[in-house]
PDB file of C-alpha atoms (C1' of nucleotides) in Angstrom:
ATOM      1  CA  UNK U   1       6.394  28.956 -36.441  1.00 94.00           C
ATOM      2  CA  UNK U   2       8.354  27.475 -39.282  1.00 96.00           C
ATOM      3  CA  UNK U   3      11.982  27.547 -38.300  1.00 97.00           C
ATOM      4  CA  UNK U   4      12.974  24.443 -40.172  1.00 97.00           C
ATOM      5  CA  UNK U   5      11.377  25.458 -43.456  1.00 97.00           C
ATOM      6  CA  UNK U   6      12.816  28.946 -43.150  1.00 97.00           C
ATOM      7  CA  UNK U   7      16.283  27.504 -42.675  1.00 97.00           C
ATOM      8  CA  UNK U   8      16.009  25.264 -45.708  1.00 97.00           C
ATOM      9  CA  UNK U   9      14.691  28.019 -47.896  1.00 96.00           C
ATOM     10  CA  UNK U  10      17.487  30.326 -46.789  1.00 96.00           C
ATOM     11  CA  UNK U  11      20.108  27.725 -47.532  1.00 96.00           C
ATOM     12  CA  UNK U  12      18.600  26.845 -50.871  1.00 96.00           C
ATOM     13  CA  UNK U  13      18.413  30.460 -51.995  1.00 95.00           C
ATOM     14  CA  UNK U  14      21.910  31.068 -50.703  1.00 94.00           C
ATOM     15  CA  UNK U  15      23.048  28.443 -53.187  1.00 94.00           C
ATOM     16  CA  UNK U  16      20.657  29.658 -55.880  1.00 94.00           C
ATOM     17  CA  UNK U  17      19.321  26.165 -56.078  1.00 96.00           C
ATOM     18  CA  UNK U  18      15.901  25.653 -57.643  1.00 95.00           C
ATOM     19  CA  UNK U  19      13.036  24.075 -55.777  1.00 95.00           C
ATOM     20  CA  UNK U  20      12.675  21.496 -58.495  1.00 93.00           C
ATOM     21  CA  UNK U  21      16.308  20.496 -58.189  1.00 94.00           C
ATOM     22  CA  UNK U  22      16.109  20.153 -54.452  1.00 95.00           C
ATOM     23  CA  UNK U  23      12.861  18.234 -54.596  1.00 95.00           C
ATOM     24  CA  UNK U  24      14.381  15.951 -57.214  1.00 93.00           C
ATOM     25  CA  UNK U  25      17.191  15.134 -54.817  1.00 93.00           C
ATOM     26  CA  UNK U  26      14.715  14.189 -52.130  1.00 94.00           C
ATOM     27  CA  UNK U  27      12.582  12.401 -54.703  1.00 93.00           C
ATOM     28  CA  UNK U  28       9.450  14.351 -53.878  1.00 94.00           C
ATOM     29  CA  UNK U  29       7.110  16.618 -55.780  1.00 93.00           C
ATOM     30  CA  UNK U  30       8.145  20.246 -56.187  1.00 95.00           C
ATOM     31  CA  UNK U  31       4.845  21.289 -54.640  1.00 95.00           C
ATOM     32  CA  UNK U  32       5.650  19.189 -51.569  1.00 96.00           C
ATOM     33  CA  UNK U  33       9.014  20.823 -51.164  1.00 96.00           C
ATOM     34  CA  UNK U  34       7.404  24.220 -51.511  1.00 96.00           C
ATOM     35  CA  UNK U  35       4.959  23.334 -48.789  1.00 97.00           C
ATOM     36  CA  UNK U  36       7.704  22.043 -46.524  1.00 97.00           C
ATOM     37  CA  UNK U  37       9.703  25.243 -46.889  1.00 97.00           C
ATOM     38  CA  UNK U  38       6.635  27.329 -46.161  1.00 96.00           C
ATOM     39  CA  UNK U  39       5.635  25.176 -43.216  1.00 96.00           C
ATOM     40  CA  UNK U  40       2.434  23.984 -44.745  1.00 96.00           C
ATOM     41  CA  UNK U  41       3.661  20.401 -44.427  1.00 96.00           C
ATOM     42  CA  UNK U  42       6.143  18.722 -42.150  1.00 96.00           C
ATOM     43  CA  UNK U  43       9.254  17.158 -43.620  1.00 97.00           C
ATOM     44  CA  UNK U  44       9.781  13.475 -42.960  1.00 96.00           C
ATOM     45  CA  UNK U  45      12.629  12.498 -40.729  1.00 96.00           C
ATOM     46  CA  UNK U  46      14.485  10.916 -43.635  1.00 95.00           C
ATOM     47  CA  UNK U  47      14.145  14.150 -45.591  1.00 96.00           C
ATOM     48  CA  UNK U  48      15.567  16.129 -42.707  1.00 97.00           C
ATOM     49  CA  UNK U  49      18.599  13.886 -42.756  1.00 96.00           C
ATOM     50  CA  UNK U  50      18.989  14.322 -46.504  1.00 96.00           C
ATOM     51  CA  UNK U  51      18.711  18.085 -46.192  1.00 97.00           C
ATOM     52  CA  UNK U  52      21.331  18.097 -43.462  1.00 97.00           C
ATOM     53  CA  UNK U  53      23.673  16.314 -45.832  1.00 96.00           C
ATOM     54  CA  UNK U  54      22.863  18.426 -48.890  1.00 96.00           C
ATOM     55  CA  UNK U  55      23.321  21.738 -47.121  1.00 97.00           C
ATOM     56  CA  UNK U  56      25.993  20.535 -44.689  1.00 97.00           C
ATOM     57  CA  UNK U  57      23.866  21.610 -41.756  1.00 97.00           C
ATOM     58  CA  UNK U  58      24.549  21.029 -38.112  1.00 98.00           C
ATOM     59  CA  UNK U  59      22.396  18.002 -37.542  1.00 97.00           C
ATOM     60  CA  UNK U  60      21.519  18.730 -33.923  1.00 97.00           C
ATOM     61  CA  UNK U  61      20.501  22.256 -34.826  1.00 97.00           C
ATOM     62  CA  UNK U  62      18.375  21.146 -37.776  1.00 97.00           C
ATOM     63  CA  UNK U  63      16.668  18.428 -35.765  1.00 97.00           C
ATOM     64  CA  UNK U  64      15.968  20.886 -32.958  1.00 98.00           C
ATOM     65  CA  UNK U  65      14.213  23.272 -35.270  1.00 98.00           C
ATOM     66  CA  UNK U  66      12.280  20.530 -37.009  1.00 98.00           C
ATOM     67  CA  UNK U  67      11.114  19.153 -33.662  1.00 97.00           C
ATOM     68  CA  UNK U  68      10.449  22.611 -32.263  1.00 98.00           C
ATOM     69  CA  UNK U  69       8.066  23.349 -35.114  1.00 97.00           C
ATOM     70  CA  UNK U  70       6.118  20.240 -34.236  1.00 97.00           C
ATOM     71  CA  UNK U  71       6.110  21.030 -30.550  1.00 97.00           C
ATOM     72  CA  UNK U  72       4.952  24.539 -31.241  1.00 97.00           C
ATOM     73  CA  UNK U  73       2.076  23.262 -33.363  1.00 96.00           C
ATOM     74  CA  UNK U  74       0.781  21.377 -30.325  1.00 97.00           C
ATOM     75  CA  UNK U  75       0.782  24.375 -27.997  1.00 97.00           C
ATOM     76  CA  UNK U  76       0.052  27.201 -30.425  1.00 95.00           C
ATOM     77  CA  UNK U  77      -2.814  29.385 -29.259  1.00 92.00           C
ATOM     78  CA  UNK U  78      -3.092  27.552 -25.964  1.00 96.00           C
ATOM     79  CA  UNK U  79      -3.375  29.579 -22.794  1.00 96.00           C
ATOM     80  CA  UNK U  80      -1.238  27.088 -20.924  1.00 97.00           C
ATOM     81  CA  UNK U  81       1.403  26.704 -23.611  1.00 97.00           C
ATOM     82  CA  UNK U  82       4.250  27.883 -21.467  1.00 97.00           C
ATOM     83  CA  UNK U  83       3.329  25.831 -18.427  1.00 98.00           C
ATOM     84  CA  UNK U  84       2.953  22.755 -20.593  1.00 98.00           C
ATOM     85  CA  UNK U  85       6.382  23.239 -22.137  1.00 98.00           C
ATOM     86  CA  UNK U  86       7.948  23.644 -18.736  1.00 98.00           C
ATOM     87  CA  UNK U  87       6.310  20.457 -17.470  1.00 98.00           C
ATOM     88  CA  UNK U  88       7.554  18.571 -20.528  1.00 98.00           C
ATOM     89  CA  UNK U  89      11.001  20.062 -20.111  1.00 98.00           C
ATOM     90  CA  UNK U  90      11.242  18.880 -16.535  1.00 97.00           C
ATOM     91  CA  UNK U  91      10.258  15.410 -17.618  1.00 97.00           C
ATOM     92  CA  UNK U  92      12.903  15.359 -20.341  1.00 97.00           C
ATOM     93  CA  UNK U  93      15.531  16.411 -17.820  1.00 97.00           C
ATOM     94  CA  UNK U  94      14.330  13.854 -15.336  1.00 96.00           C
ATOM     95  CA  UNK U  95      14.403  11.068 -17.906  1.00 94.00           C
ATOM     96  CA  UNK U  96      17.895  12.061 -18.900  1.00 91.00           C
ATOM     97  CA  UNK U  97      18.975  11.787 -15.308  1.00 92.00           C
ATOM     98  CA  UNK U  98      17.373   8.435 -14.491  1.00 91.00           C
ATOM     99  CA  UNK U  99      18.482   6.786 -17.709  1.00 82.00           C
ATOM    100  CA  UNK U 100      22.159   7.411 -16.999  1.00 66.00           C
TER     101      UNK U 100
ATOM    102  CA  UNK F   1       4.592  10.527 -19.431  1.00 94.00           C
ATOM    103  CA  UNK F   2       0.960  10.455 -18.423  1.00 96.00           C
ATOM    104  CA  UNK F   3       0.429  13.268 -15.979  1.00 97.00           C
ATOM    105  CA  UNK F   4      -3.127  13.997 -16.961  1.00 97.00           C
ATOM    106  CA  UNK F   5      -4.326  10.402 -16.749  1.00 97.00           C
ATOM    107  CA  UNK F   6      -2.523   9.934 -13.466  1.00 97.00           C
ATOM    108  CA  UNK F   7      -4.276  12.970 -12.046  1.00 97.00           C
ATOM    109  CA  UNK F   8      -7.691  11.775 -13.127  1.00 97.00           C
ATOM    110  CA  UNK F   9      -7.152   8.311 -11.777  1.00 97.00           C
ATOM    111  CA  UNK F  10      -5.957   9.716  -8.469  1.00 96.00           C
ATOM    112  CA  UNK F  11      -9.003  11.955  -8.185  1.00 96.00           C
ATOM    113  CA  UNK F  12     -11.379   9.224  -9.175  1.00 96.00           C
ATOM    114  CA  UNK F  13      -9.954   6.779  -6.657  1.00 96.00           C
ATOM    115  CA  UNK F  14      -9.896   9.483  -4.016  1.00 94.00           C
ATOM    116  CA  UNK F  15     -13.652   9.686  -4.438  1.00 94.00           C
ATOM    117  CA  UNK F  16     -14.042   5.933  -4.777  1.00 94.00           C
ATOM    118  CA  UNK F  17     -15.794   6.508  -8.039  1.00 96.00           C
ATOM    119  CA  UNK F  18     -16.022   3.619 -10.466  1.00 95.00           C
ATOM    120  CA  UNK F  19     -14.588   3.802 -13.949  1.00 95.00           C
ATOM    121  CA  UNK F  20     -17.955   2.923 -15.380  1.00 94.00           C
ATOM    122  CA  UNK F  21     -19.633   5.753 -13.546  1.00 95.00           C
ATOM    123  CA  UNK F  22     -17.072   8.275 -14.686  1.00 96.00           C
ATOM    124  CA  UNK F  23     -17.172   7.056 -18.263  1.00 95.00           C
ATOM    125  CA  UNK F  24     -20.959   7.241 -18.170  1.00 94.00           C
ATOM    126  CA  UNK F  25     -20.703  10.911 -17.206  1.00 94.00           C
ATOM    127  CA  UNK F  26     -18.460  11.603 -20.164  1.00 94.00           C
ATOM    128  CA  UNK F  27     -20.621   9.416 -22.360  1.00 93.00           C
ATOM    129  CA  UNK F  28     -17.755   7.204 -23.452  1.00 94.00           C
ATOM    130  CA  UNK F  29     -16.954   3.521 -23.231  1.00 94.00           C
ATOM    131  CA  UNK F  30     -15.413   2.257 -19.993  1.00 95.00           C
ATOM    132  CA  UNK F  31     -12.510   0.874 -21.999  1.00 95.00           C
ATOM    133  CA  UNK F  32     -11.838   4.335 -23.392  1.00 96.00           C
ATOM    134  CA  UNK F  33     -11.782   5.883 -19.976  1.00 97.00           C
ATOM    135  CA  UNK F  34      -9.440   3.174 -18.784  1.00 97.00           C
ATOM    136  CA  UNK F  35      -7.123   3.926 -21.682  1.00 97.00           C
ATOM    137  CA  UNK F  36      -7.250   7.646 -21.031  1.00 97.00           C
ATOM    138  CA  UNK F  37      -6.312   7.176 -17.397  1.00 97.00           C
ATOM    139  CA  UNK F  38      -3.456   4.895 -18.332  1.00 96.00           C
ATOM    140  CA  UNK F  39      -2.252   7.207 -21.083  1.00 96.00           C
ATOM    141  CA  UNK F  40      -2.959   4.788 -23.876  1.00 96.00           C
ATOM    142  CA  UNK F  41      -5.296   7.322 -25.449  1.00 95.00           C
ATOM    143  CA  UNK F  42      -5.545  11.079 -25.263  1.00 96.00           C
ATOM    144  CA  UNK F  43      -8.644  12.664 -23.777  1.00 96.00           C
ATOM    145  CA  UNK F  44     -10.526  15.031 -26.025  1.00 95.00           C
ATOM    146  CA  UNK F  45     -10.523  18.684 -25.104  1.00 95.00           C
ATOM    147  CA  UNK F  46     -14.222  18.562 -24.243  1.00 94.00           C
ATOM    148  CA  UNK F  47     -13.584  15.632 -21.916  1.00 95.00           C
ATOM    149  CA  UNK F  48     -10.817  17.530 -20.167  1.00 96.00           C
ATOM    150  CA  UNK F  49     -13.286  20.316 -19.487  1.00 96.00           C
ATOM    151  CA  UNK F  50     -15.858  17.862 -18.168  1.00 96.00           C
ATOM    152  CA  UNK F  51     -13.284  16.242 -15.908  1.00 96.00           C
ATOM    153  CA  UNK F  52     -12.252  19.636 -14.575  1.00 97.00           C
ATOM    154  CA  UNK F  53     -15.864  20.245 -13.630  1.00 96.00           C
ATOM    155  CA  UNK F  54     -16.503  16.796 -12.180  1.00 96.00           C
ATOM    156  CA  UNK F  55     -13.428  16.790  -9.974  1.00 97.00           C
ATOM    157  CA  UNK F  56     -13.341  20.530  -9.382  1.00 97.00           C
ATOM    158  CA  UNK F  57      -9.833  20.738 -10.777  1.00 97.00           C
ATOM    159  CA  UNK F  58      -7.805  23.839 -11.391  1.00 97.00           C
ATOM    160  CA  UNK F  59      -8.434  24.250 -15.081  1.00 97.00           C
ATOM    161  CA  UNK F  60      -5.078  25.809 -15.942  1.00 97.00           C
ATOM    162  CA  UNK F  61      -3.276  23.039 -14.129  1.00 97.00           C
ATOM    163  CA  UNK F  62      -5.295  20.287 -15.806  1.00 97.00           C
ATOM    164  CA  UNK F  63      -4.860  21.805 -19.232  1.00 97.00           C
ATOM    165  CA  UNK F  64      -1.124  22.171 -18.655  1.00 97.00           C
ATOM    166  CA  UNK F  65      -0.746  18.506 -17.860  1.00 98.00           C
ATOM    167  CA  UNK F  66      -2.940  17.415 -20.717  1.00 97.00           C
ATOM    168  CA  UNK F  67      -0.942  19.541 -23.143  1.00 97.00           C
ATOM    169  CA  UNK F  68       2.373  18.547 -21.598  1.00 97.00           C
ATOM    170  CA  UNK F  69       1.618  14.887 -22.224  1.00 97.00           C
ATOM    171  CA  UNK F  70       1.079  15.679 -25.886  1.00 97.00           C
ATOM    172  CA  UNK F  71       4.203  17.782 -26.107  1.00 97.00           C
ATOM    173  CA  UNK F  72       6.220  15.071 -24.441  1.00 97.00           C
ATOM    174  CA  UNK F  73       4.947  12.489 -26.924  1.00 96.00           C
ATOM    175  CA  UNK F  74       6.446  14.569 -29.732  1.00 97.00           C
ATOM    176  CA  UNK F  75       9.926  14.802 -28.207  1.00 97.00           C
ATOM    177  CA  UNK F  76      10.149  11.497 -26.355  1.00 95.00           C
ATOM    178  CA  UNK F  77      13.317   9.595 -27.199  1.00 92.00           C
ATOM    179  CA  UNK F  78      14.673  12.436 -29.288  1.00 96.00           C
ATOM    180  CA  UNK F  79      18.263  13.476 -28.799  1.00 96.00           C
ATOM    181  CA  UNK F  80      17.350  17.111 -29.308  1.00 97.00           C
ATOM    182  CA  UNK F  81      14.249  17.066 -27.133  1.00 97.00           C
ATOM    183  CA  UNK F  82      15.488  19.682 -24.725  1.00 97.00           C
ATOM    184  CA  UNK F  83      16.753  22.067 -27.374  1.00 98.00           C
ATOM    185  CA  UNK F  84      13.497  21.757 -29.256  1.00 98.00           C
ATOM    186  CA  UNK F  85      11.468  22.579 -26.149  1.00 98.00           C
ATOM    187  CA  UNK F  86      13.588  25.610 -25.451  1.00 98.00           C
ATOM    188  CA  UNK F  87      13.164  26.878 -29.011  1.00 98.00           C
ATOM    189  CA  UNK F  88       9.406  26.418 -28.760  1.00 98.00           C
ATOM    190  CA  UNK F  89       9.377  28.093 -25.368  1.00 98.00           C
ATOM    191  CA  UNK F  90      11.136  31.159 -26.704  1.00 97.00           C
ATOM    192  CA  UNK F  91       8.640  31.382 -29.512  1.00 97.00           C
ATOM    193  CA  UNK F  92       5.715  31.175 -27.089  1.00 97.00           C
ATOM    194  CA  UNK F  93       7.225  33.956 -25.001  1.00 97.00           C
ATOM    195  CA  UNK F  94       7.873  36.027 -28.083  1.00 96.00           C
ATOM    196  CA  UNK F  95       4.339  35.590 -29.352  1.00 94.00           C
ATOM    197  CA  UNK F  96       2.982  36.561 -25.991  1.00 91.00           C
ATOM    198  CA  UNK F  97       4.999  39.745 -26.114  1.00 92.00           C
ATOM    199  CA  UNK F  98       4.133  40.814 -29.669  1.00 91.00           C
ATOM    200  CA  UNK F  99       0.446  40.057 -29.327  1.00 81.00           C
ATOM    201  CA  UNK F 100       0.002  42.438 -26.422  1.00 65.00           C
TER     202      UNK F 100
ATOM    203  C1'  DT X   1       3.878  38.139 -74.956  1.00 93.00           C
ATOM    204  C1'  DT X   2       6.642  33.843 -73.529  1.00 93.00           C
ATOM    205  C1'  DA X   3       9.236  31.107 -70.398  1.00 93.00           C
ATOM    206  C1'  DT X   4      10.408  29.575 -65.991  1.00 93.00           C
ATOM    207  C1'  DA X   5       9.687  29.216 -60.940  1.00 93.00           C
ATOM    208  C1'  DT X   6       6.733  28.747 -57.407  1.00 93.00           C
ATOM    209  C1'  DT X   7       2.263  28.360 -55.183  1.00 93.00           C
ATOM    210  C1'  DT X   8      -2.355  26.808 -54.662  1.00 93.00           C
ATOM    211  C1'  DG X   9      -6.335  23.859 -54.551  1.00 93.00           C
ATOM    212  C1'  DC X  10      -8.115  19.594 -55.141  1.00 93.00           C
ATOM    213  C1'  DC X  11      -8.597  14.839 -54.599  1.00 93.00           C
ATOM    214  C1'  DA X  12      -7.319   9.999 -54.184  1.00 93.00           C
ATOM    215  C1'  DT X  13      -4.541   7.209 -51.428  1.00 93.00           C
ATOM    216  C1'  DT X  14      -2.493   6.010 -47.129  1.00 93.00           C
ATOM    217  C1'  DA X  15      -1.823   6.262 -42.319  1.00 93.00           C
ATOM    218  C1'  DT X  16      -3.354   7.208 -37.798  1.00 93.00           C
ATOM    219  C1'  DT X  17      -6.730   7.696 -34.309  1.00 93.00           C
ATOM    220  C1'  DT X  18     -10.986   6.552 -32.304  1.00 93.00           C
ATOM    221  C1'  DG X  19     -14.968   3.960 -30.641  1.00 93.00           C
ATOM    222  C1'  DT X  20     -16.847  -0.374 -29.620  1.00 93.00           C
ATOM    223  C1'  DC X  21     -17.119  -4.975 -28.408  1.00 93.00           C
ATOM    224  C1'  DA X  22     -15.964  -9.298 -26.437  1.00 93.00           C
ATOM    225  C1'  DA X  23     -12.884 -11.813 -23.990  1.00 93.00           C
ATOM    226  C1'  DG X  24      -9.391 -11.606 -20.581  1.00 93.00           C
ATOM    227  C1'  DT X  25      -7.249 -10.801 -15.847  1.00 93.00           C
ATOM    228  C1'  DC X  26      -7.492  -9.993 -11.057  1.00 93.00           C
ATOM    229  C1'  DA X  27      -9.296  -9.656  -6.547  1.00 93.00           C
ATOM    230  C1'  DT X  28     -12.801 -10.758  -3.400  1.00 93.00           C
ATOM    231  C1'  DA X  29     -16.972 -12.904  -1.655  1.00 93.00           C
ATOM    232  C1'  DA X  30     -20.040 -16.631  -1.261  1.00 93.00           C
TER     233       DA X  30
ATOM    234  C1'  DT V   1     -14.458 -23.750  -5.848  1.00 93.00           C
ATOM    235  C1'  DT V   2     -17.459 -20.742  -8.320  1.00 93.00           C
ATOM    236  C1'  DA V   3     -19.436 -16.329  -8.984  1.00 93.00           C
ATOM    237  C1'  DT V   4     -19.305 -11.502  -9.251  1.00 93.00           C
ATOM    238  C1'  DG V   5     -17.580  -6.939 -10.093  1.00 93.00           C
ATOM    239  C1'  DA V   6     -13.934  -3.797 -11.702  1.00 93.00           C
ATOM    240  C1'  DC V   7     -10.835  -3.068 -14.836  1.00 93.00           C
ATOM    241  C1'  DT V   8      -7.748  -4.198 -18.912  1.00 93.00           C
ATOM    242  C1'  DT V   9      -6.621  -5.974 -23.309  1.00 93.00           C
ATOM    243  C1'  DG V  10      -6.775  -6.963 -28.126  1.00 93.00           C
ATOM    244  C1'  DA V  11      -9.026  -6.849 -32.326  1.00 93.00           C
ATOM    245  C1'  DC V  12     -11.532  -4.617 -35.579  1.00 93.00           C
ATOM    246  C1'  DA V  13     -14.232  -1.255 -38.347  1.00 93.00           C
ATOM    247  C1'  DA V  14     -15.224   3.487 -38.744  1.00 93.00           C
ATOM    248  C1'  DA V  15     -13.853   8.090 -38.617  1.00 93.00           C
ATOM    249  C1'  DT V  16     -10.319  11.453 -39.179  1.00 93.00           C
ATOM    250  C1'  DA V  17      -6.031  13.289 -40.577  1.00 93.00           C
ATOM    251  C1'  DA V  18      -1.795  13.315 -43.305  1.00 93.00           C
ATOM    252  C1'  DT V  19       0.412  12.665 -47.652  1.00 93.00           C
ATOM    253  C1'  DG V  20       1.512  12.562 -52.547  1.00 93.00           C
ATOM    254  C1'  DG V  21       0.654  14.040 -56.923  1.00 93.00           C
ATOM    255  C1'  DC V  22      -1.396  16.573 -60.477  1.00 93.00           C
ATOM    256  C1'  DA V  23      -2.952  20.545 -62.921  1.00 93.00           C
ATOM    257  C1'  DA V  24      -4.215  25.149 -62.790  1.00 93.00           C
ATOM    258  C1'  DA V  25      -3.050  29.625 -61.003  1.00 93.00           C
ATOM    259  C1'  DT V  26       0.170  33.094 -59.923  1.00 93.00           C
ATOM    260  C1'  DA V  27       4.488  35.484 -60.063  1.00 93.00           C
ATOM    261  C1'  DT V  28       8.714  37.146 -61.971  1.00 93.00           C
ATOM    262  C1'  DA V  29      11.698  38.277 -65.504  1.00 93.00           C
ATOM    263  C1'  DA V  30      13.136  38.630 -70.352  1.00 93.00           C
TER     264       DA V  30
END
DNA sequence: TTATATTTGCCATTATTTGTCAAGTCATAA
DNA sequence: TTATGACTTGACAAATAATGGCAAATATAA
């Protein structure tokens, strides 16, 4: 799963922006940016923020996808993937409740 | 969140087994085992399997908790934790469907 | 062909995780 | 009190993984 990279690539192509121009804005190698878009590497948090600004993305949505890719990497190909996600989800909800 | 470690500690204490005996069975340092039970370190997959055998655990359940701890570590303290989990969950369900 | 864009593979550097040890705490017994 | 046993903690080196950057390879179009 590479939802974040797919989103960035879509937005970049929508604007007919070159990979080397985008990577220059983030101050990273073009090859790195290529790998991020294709999901071969994970973008840094600071780069996510920059991309949100550059493409005027919904920050919550972008962060969700970026995080989801990382979550998915943990459970990919695991028999108990779904159960694990549900356990984690319950904990997140519980923490939200008790921290109020 | 440390559901896996909590489970192991509970089972070990239930049997009045010493940390050094358990760690000897897994062929790891007592300090390591202590850290695993307290969630300071993550057990290796092979150790999870050994613990399942030693304590006659439900394997699916144990694996779920072990994985859930790792998933939770990724999303802990993230504003979009819940959204991210739901995105990942949908992907897992989708993959399950298309791989049939 | 040539030029430009992107991808790929490799490797050095950096960061993170792991294993081990020794010293520490804590509770209990002598 | 001192001693002992169980466990925890902190520090460190070693192992492992992630990252950045380069150059070569590939692709796409003129």
